[in-house]
Coordinates of C-alpha atoms in Angstrom, one line a residue:
M1 CA 87.0 -53.1 -32.3
E2 CA 84.4 -53.5 -29.7
S3 CA 85.8 -50.7 -27.6
N4 CA 85.3 -48.3 -30.4
M5 CA 81.6 -49.1 -31.0
R6 CA 80.2 -48.4 -27.5
P7 CA 80.7 -44.6 -27.6
I8 CA 79.0 -44.4 -30.9
I9 CA 75.9 -46.1 -29.7
S10 CA 75.7 -43.9 -26.6
L11 CA 76.0 -40.7 -28.7
F12 CA 73.3 -41.9 -31.0
V13 CA 70.8 -42.3 -28.1
V14 CA 71.6 -38.8 -26.8
L15 CA 70.9 -37.3 -30.2
L16 CA 67.6 -39.1 -30.5
T17 CA 66.5 -37.7 -27.2
T18 CA 67.5 -34.2 -28.2
V19 CA 65.8 -34.4 -31.6
A20 CA 62.5 -35.4 -30.0
S21 CA 62.3 -32.1 -28.1
Y22 CA 63.1 -29.6 -30.9
S23 CA 62.1 -28.8 -34.4
Q24 CA 64.6 -28.4 -37.2
G25 CA 66.2 -24.9 -37.1
D26 CA 65.4 -24.3 -33.3
D27 CA 68.1 -23.2 -31.0
P28 CA 68.2 -25.7 -28.2
L29 CA 69.1 -23.0 -25.7
E30 CA 66.3 -20.5 -26.7
F31 CA 63.4 -20.6 -24.1
K32 CA 59.9 -19.4 -24.8
V33 CA 57.3 -18.8 -22.1
T34 CA 53.6 -18.4 -23.1
N35 CA 50.7 -17.4 -20.9
I36 CA 47.6 -19.5 -20.1
G37 CA 44.8 -16.9 -19.5
Q38 CA 45.5 -13.2 -19.0
S39 CA 45.2 -10.2 -16.7
Q40 CA 41.5 -9.3 -16.6
T41 CA 38.6 -7.8 -14.6
I42 CA 36.0 -9.9 -12.8
N43 CA 33.2 -9.4 -10.3
C44 CA 32.0 -11.5 -7.4
Q45 CA 29.7 -13.5 -9.6
S46 CA 32.3 -14.3 -12.3
E47 CA 33.4 -17.9 -12.7
P48 CA 36.9 -18.9 -11.4
I49 CA 39.5 -18.3 -14.1
E50 CA 42.7 -20.3 -15.0
I51 CA 46.1 -18.5 -15.3
G52 CA 49.4 -20.1 -15.8
V53 CA 52.4 -20.5 -18.1
R54 CA 53.9 -23.0 -20.7
V55 CA 57.6 -23.2 -21.1
F56 CA 59.5 -24.3 -24.2
P57 CA 61.4 -26.4 -24.5
E58 CA 59.6 -28.9 -22.3
H59 CA 61.6 -30.4 -19.5
Q60 CA 60.8 -32.2 -16.3
D61 CA 62.9 -30.1 -14.0
Y62 CA 60.9 -26.9 -14.3
I63 CA 59.8 -25.6 -10.9
Y64 CA 56.8 -23.2 -10.6
D65 CA 56.6 -21.0 -7.5
W66 CA 53.4 -19.0 -7.3
S67 CA 52.9 -16.0 -5.0
N68 CA 49.8 -17.7 -3.5
G69 CA 51.9 -20.8 -2.5
E70 CA 50.9 -23.1 -5.3
F71 CA 53.5 -25.1 -7.4
T72 CA 51.7 -26.1 -10.6
P73 CA 52.1 -24.6 -14.1
S74 CA 48.6 -23.1 -13.9
I75 CA 46.2 -22.2 -11.1
V76 CA 42.5 -21.5 -10.8
V77 CA 41.7 -18.3 -8.9
K78 CA 38.7 -16.1 -7.9
P79 CA 40.0 -13.4 -5.6
N80 CA 37.6 -11.2 -3.5
S81 CA 39.6 -8.1 -4.2
T82 CA 42.2 -7.0 -6.8
T83 CA 45.2 -9.4 -6.6
V84 CA 48.5 -9.7 -8.5
Y85 CA 49.5 -13.4 -9.0
S86 CA 53.2 -13.9 -9.9
V87 CA 55.0 -17.1 -10.7
Q88 CA 58.7 -17.7 -10.7
I89 CA 59.9 -20.4 -13.1
T90 CA 63.3 -22.0 -12.6
N91 CA 65.1 -25.0 -14.1
A92 CA 68.5 -25.6 -12.5
T93 CA 69.4 -28.3 -15.0
L94 CA 68.9 -25.9 -18.0
G95 CA 70.1 -22.9 -16.1
F96 CA 66.7 -21.2 -16.8
Q97 CA 64.8 -18.6 -14.6
A98 CA 61.8 -16.3 -15.5
T99 CA 58.9 -14.5 -13.8
R100 CA 55.4 -13.8 -15.1
A101 CA 52.7 -11.8 -13.4
F102 CA 48.8 -11.6 -13.8
V103 CA 46.7 -8.9 -12.5
I104 CA 43.1 -9.9 -11.6
T105 CA 41.1 -6.8 -10.9
V106 CA 37.9 -7.2 -8.9
S107 CA 35.3 -4.5 -9.7
N108 CA 31.9 -5.0 -8.1
D109 CA 29.1 -2.6 -8.9
P110 CA 28.1 -1.5 -5.3
V111 CA 24.4 -1.6 -4.2
I112 CA 22.8 1.8 -3.6
A113 CA 19.8 2.0 -1.3
L114 CA 17.4 4.7 -2.4
E115 CA 16.0 7.4 -0.1
E116 CA 12.2 8.0 -0.3
H117 CA 9.5 10.3 1.0
H118 CA 5.8 9.5 1.4
T119 CA 3.1 11.9 2.3
I120 CA -0.2 10.9 3.9
A121 CA -2.6 13.6 2.6
S122 CA -4.9 15.3 5.0
N123 CA -8.0 13.6 3.5
I124 CA -6.6 10.2 4.4
C125 CA -7.3 8.8 7.8
P126 CA -4.2 8.4 10.1
G127 CA -3.6 4.7 10.6
T128 CA -4.4 3.7 7.0
P129 CA -2.1 0.9 5.9
L130 CA 1.0 2.0 4.0
V131 CA 3.3 -0.4 2.2
L132 CA 7.0 0.6 2.2
S133 CA 9.4 -1.1 -0.3
A134 CA 13.2 -1.1 0.0
N135 CA 14.3 0.2 -3.4
Y136 CA 17.9 0.1 -4.7
S137 CA 20.1 0.2 -7.8
G138 CA 23.3 -1.7 -8.6
G139 CA 24.7 -4.6 -6.7
Y140 CA 24.2 -8.3 -7.4
P141 CA 21.4 -10.6 -6.5
P142 CA 20.2 -12.0 -4.2
Y143 CA 19.8 -9.1 -1.8
T144 CA 18.9 -9.1 1.9
F145 CA 17.0 -6.4 3.7
Q146 CA 17.0 -5.4 7.4
W147 CA 14.5 -2.7 8.6
D148 CA 14.9 -0.8 11.8
N149 CA 11.8 -2.5 13.2
G150 CA 13.5 -6.0 12.9
T151 CA 11.7 -7.0 9.7
F152 CA 13.8 -8.8 7.0
T153 CA 11.5 -8.7 4.0
R154 CA 11.8 -6.2 1.2
D155 CA 8.2 -4.8 1.8
I156 CA 6.8 -3.9 5.2
T157 CA 3.2 -2.6 6.1
L158 CA 2.9 0.3 8.5
F159 CA 0.0 2.2 10.0
P160 CA 1.4 5.7 10.5
R161 CA -0.7 8.1 12.7
E162 CA 1.9 10.8 12.8
T163 CA 5.1 11.9 11.0
E164 CA 7.8 9.3 11.3
S165 CA 10.9 7.8 9.6
H166 CA 12.3 4.3 9.0
S167 CA 15.6 3.0 7.8
V168 CA 16.6 -0.1 5.9
T169 CA 20.0 -1.7 5.2
I170 CA 20.3 -3.5 1.8
T171 CA 23.2 -6.0 1.3
D172 CA 23.9 -7.7 -2.0
A173 CA 25.5 -11.1 -2.8
C174 CA 29.0 -9.6 -3.0
G175 CA 28.7 -8.1 0.5
S176 CA 28.2 -4.6 -0.6
S177 CA 25.8 -2.7 1.8
D178 CA 24.0 0.6 1.9
F179 CA 21.6 2.4 4.2
A180 CA 18.6 4.5 3.3
T181 CA 16.0 6.5 5.3
I182 CA 12.4 6.6 4.2
E183 CA 10.4 9.6 5.6
I184 CA 6.6 9.5 6.2
D185 CA 4.9 12.9 6.5
V186 CA 1.3 12.8 7.9
E187 CA -0.4 16.0 7.0
P188 CA -2.6 17.5 9.8
Q189 CA -6.4 17.1 9.1
A190 CA -8.8 20.0 8.9
E191 CA -10.4 20.8 12.2
L192 CA -13.8 19.4 12.8
F193 CA -16.6 21.8 13.6
S194 CA -19.9 21.0 15.2
P195 CA -23.2 22.7 14.2
P196 CA -24.7 25.2 16.7
S197 CA -27.2 24.0 19.4
K198 CA -30.7 23.6 18.1
S199 CA -34.0 24.5 19.8
L200 CA -37.0 22.2 19.5
S201 CA -40.4 23.8 20.3
F202 CA -43.3 21.7 21.6
S203 CA -46.8 22.4 23.0
C204 CA -47.7 19.3 24.9
L205 CA -46.0 18.9 28.2
G206 CA -45.0 15.3 28.9
S207 CA -45.6 14.2 25.4
K208 CA -43.1 11.8 23.7
I209 CA -40.7 13.4 21.2
E210 CA -38.6 11.3 18.8
I211 CA -35.4 13.0 17.8
S212 CA -32.8 11.9 15.2
P213 CA -29.2 12.9 16.0
N214 CA -28.6 13.7 12.3
S215 CA -31.2 16.5 12.5
I216 CA -28.8 18.6 14.7
G217 CA -27.3 20.1 11.5
E218 CA -24.3 19.6 9.2
V219 CA -20.9 19.0 10.6
S220 CA -18.0 20.6 8.8
G221 CA -14.3 20.1 8.5
G222 CA -12.4 16.9 9.3
V223 CA -12.4 14.1 6.8
G224 CA -16.0 14.5 5.5
Y225 CA -16.9 11.4 3.5
G226 CA -18.7 9.8 6.4
Y227 CA -19.8 11.9 9.4
K228 CA -21.4 10.0 12.3
Y229 CA -23.9 11.3 14.9
T230 CA -25.0 9.6 18.1
F231 CA -26.7 10.2 21.4
S232 CA -24.7 7.5 23.2
D233 CA -21.9 5.3 21.8
W234 CA -20.9 4.9 18.2
S235 CA -22.5 1.5 17.9
N236 CA -25.8 3.5 18.0
A237 CA -24.7 6.0 15.4
G238 CA -27.6 7.5 13.4
K239 CA -30.3 6.0 15.7
S240 CA -33.2 8.1 17.0
T241 CA -34.2 8.4 20.6
T242 CA -37.4 9.3 22.3
I243 CA -37.7 11.7 25.3
S244 CA -40.4 13.2 27.4
A245 CA -41.2 16.8 26.6
Q246 CA -40.2 19.2 29.4
D247 CA -39.5 22.8 29.1
G248 CA -35.7 23.5 29.1
A249 CA -34.7 19.9 28.8
S250 CA -31.6 19.3 26.7
L251 CA -30.1 16.3 24.9
E252 CA -26.4 16.1 23.9
V253 CA -25.4 14.7 20.5
F254 CA -21.9 13.6 19.6
M255 CA -20.3 13.8 16.2
T256 CA -17.2 12.6 14.4
D257 CA -15.8 12.4 10.9
A258 CA -14.9 9.4 8.8
C259 CA -11.6 8.8 10.7
G260 CA -13.2 8.8 14.1
I261 CA -10.3 10.6 15.7
Q262 CA -11.7 14.1 16.2
K263 CA -15.0 14.3 18.1
V264 CA -17.3 17.3 18.8
N265 CA -20.7 17.8 20.4
S266 CA -23.7 20.0 20.3
Q267 CA -27.2 19.8 21.9
F268 CA -30.9 19.9 21.4
T269 CA -32.9 22.2 23.8
L270 CA -36.6 21.7 24.3
S271 CA -38.7 24.9 24.4
Y272 CA -42.4 24.8 25.6
V273 CA -44.8 27.0 23.6
A274 CA -48.3 27.3 25.1
P275 CA -50.9 26.5 22.6
Q276 CA -53.3 29.4 21.6
I277 CA -56.9 28.4 21.1
P278 CA -58.6 31.1 19.0
I279 CA -61.9 32.6 19.9
V280 CA -64.7 31.0 18.0
D281 CA -67.7 32.9 16.8
P282 CA -71.1 31.9 18.3
I283 CA -73.0 29.1 16.7
T284 CA -76.6 29.8 15.7
A285 CA -78.9 26.9 15.2
C286 CA -82.6 26.2 15.1
A287 CA -84.6 23.9 17.3
G288 CA -84.6 20.4 15.9
E289 CA -81.4 21.0 13.9
E290 CA -78.5 18.5 14.1
I291 CA -75.2 20.4 14.4
N292 CA -71.5 19.5 14.8
V293 CA -69.8 21.8 17.3
C294 CA -66.2 20.9 16.5
V295 CA -63.9 22.9 14.2
N296 CA -61.7 20.7 11.9
N297 CA -60.4 22.4 8.7
D298 CA -57.1 23.3 7.1
D299 CA -56.7 26.5 9.2
L300 CA -58.1 25.4 12.6
R301 CA -58.7 22.3 14.6
L302 CA -60.6 22.6 17.9
Y303 CA -61.6 19.7 20.1
Y304 CA -65.0 19.9 22.0
W305 CA -64.7 18.9 25.6
D306 CA -67.7 17.0 26.8
G307 CA -66.5 16.9 30.4
Q308 CA -64.8 13.5 30.1
R309 CA -62.8 13.5 26.9
M310 CA -62.0 15.7 23.9
N311 CA -63.7 15.2 20.6
L312 CA -62.8 16.2 17.2
D313 CA -66.2 15.2 15.8
Y314 CA -69.1 15.9 18.1
S315 CA -72.8 16.4 17.0
F316 CA -76.0 16.7 18.8
H317 CA -79.7 17.5 18.3
V318 CA -80.8 20.9 19.3
E319 CA -83.8 20.5 21.5
P320 CA -86.7 23.0 21.6
G321 CA -86.4 25.4 24.6
L322 CA -82.6 25.5 24.5
E323 CA -81.7 29.1 24.3
N324 CA -78.1 29.4 25.4
M325 CA -75.4 26.6 25.8
K326 CA -71.8 27.0 26.8
L327 CA -69.3 25.1 24.6
I328 CA -65.8 24.2 25.9
Y329 CA -62.9 23.7 23.5
V330 CA -59.5 22.3 24.5
D331 CA -56.1 22.2 22.7
E332 CA -54.6 19.1 21.1
C333 CA -52.7 18.2 24.3
G334 CA -56.0 17.9 26.2
E335 CA -55.2 20.6 28.7
T336 CA -58.6 21.7 29.8
S337 CA -57.1 24.6 31.7
K338 CA -56.2 26.1 28.3
Y339 CA -59.8 26.1 26.9
R340 CA -61.7 28.7 25.1
Q341 CA -65.4 29.2 25.7
N342 CA -68.0 29.6 23.1
H343 CA -71.8 29.7 23.2
L344 CA -74.4 27.9 21.2
V345 CA -77.3 30.3 20.6
C346 CA -80.5 28.6 19.7
K347 CA -83.0 30.3 17.5
F348 CA -86.6 29.2 17.4

């Protein structure tokens, strides 16, 4: 009796184990493999994804052999390039074998560096600051920049004086790089022209003449929103100077435009013009009369020379017996050699 009961108990335990793994109506030998995750497209900034399998019925003897060397039912991946992940599933105990594959496509939007062209117009002074910016499309932040002058910022400041070009390499967070050239065209400026030489007339040799450099005449051409004139260096631009009047003397004046790059010159030339003292009609006066022998009006100015100095206002009393008196007049420069003679005729 006891020998017949032991097999019954053992069979009952096996059946309980089997029932715990199956539902009513299932075929114990029908295997089902479901995916964890799926084939998909990612980029370099996507989060890691989980892919794997679940096998039914559950059993402890399943072996998972992934193409990347892992051995778990699921794996977490983030490839840098498109990759096919395959897993071979085997269970020697149940005589089961299957293969599943996942395609993870990596598609990164590449960064594109944009070419640019800048023109420095002819009315802008060469050397004026110019800010260049590395512009781009696509890619993924953050970006890095490398200019051909060794700068690593997105913007650089240049001071172009002539036509030139610069290059920049832009790299995004995914390692995509592109190269762009930025052209800077500096237009030639209009030529600067000086005014013609200017003659300054004077009548008094050795007198002091004050001259302003700006009186030479108008400069033309160049960048004309700030012409400068000087007799010496540019720190004295616009300042007058005083020279001694000598016939044929010259004074050079220098000119430049607002940019101070082009420079031209002209000159003042002094020209002596001898003063012409007009002949004055005789003066008729009576004895005892007070007369002023000078001439000072809007049309004529004559100084009376008394032998020591010239006088613009000189009066005296005509004494009885004075019949004829020579009057000497000089020019404004006091040159007695240039006098005109006149006579005072006394009438009694």
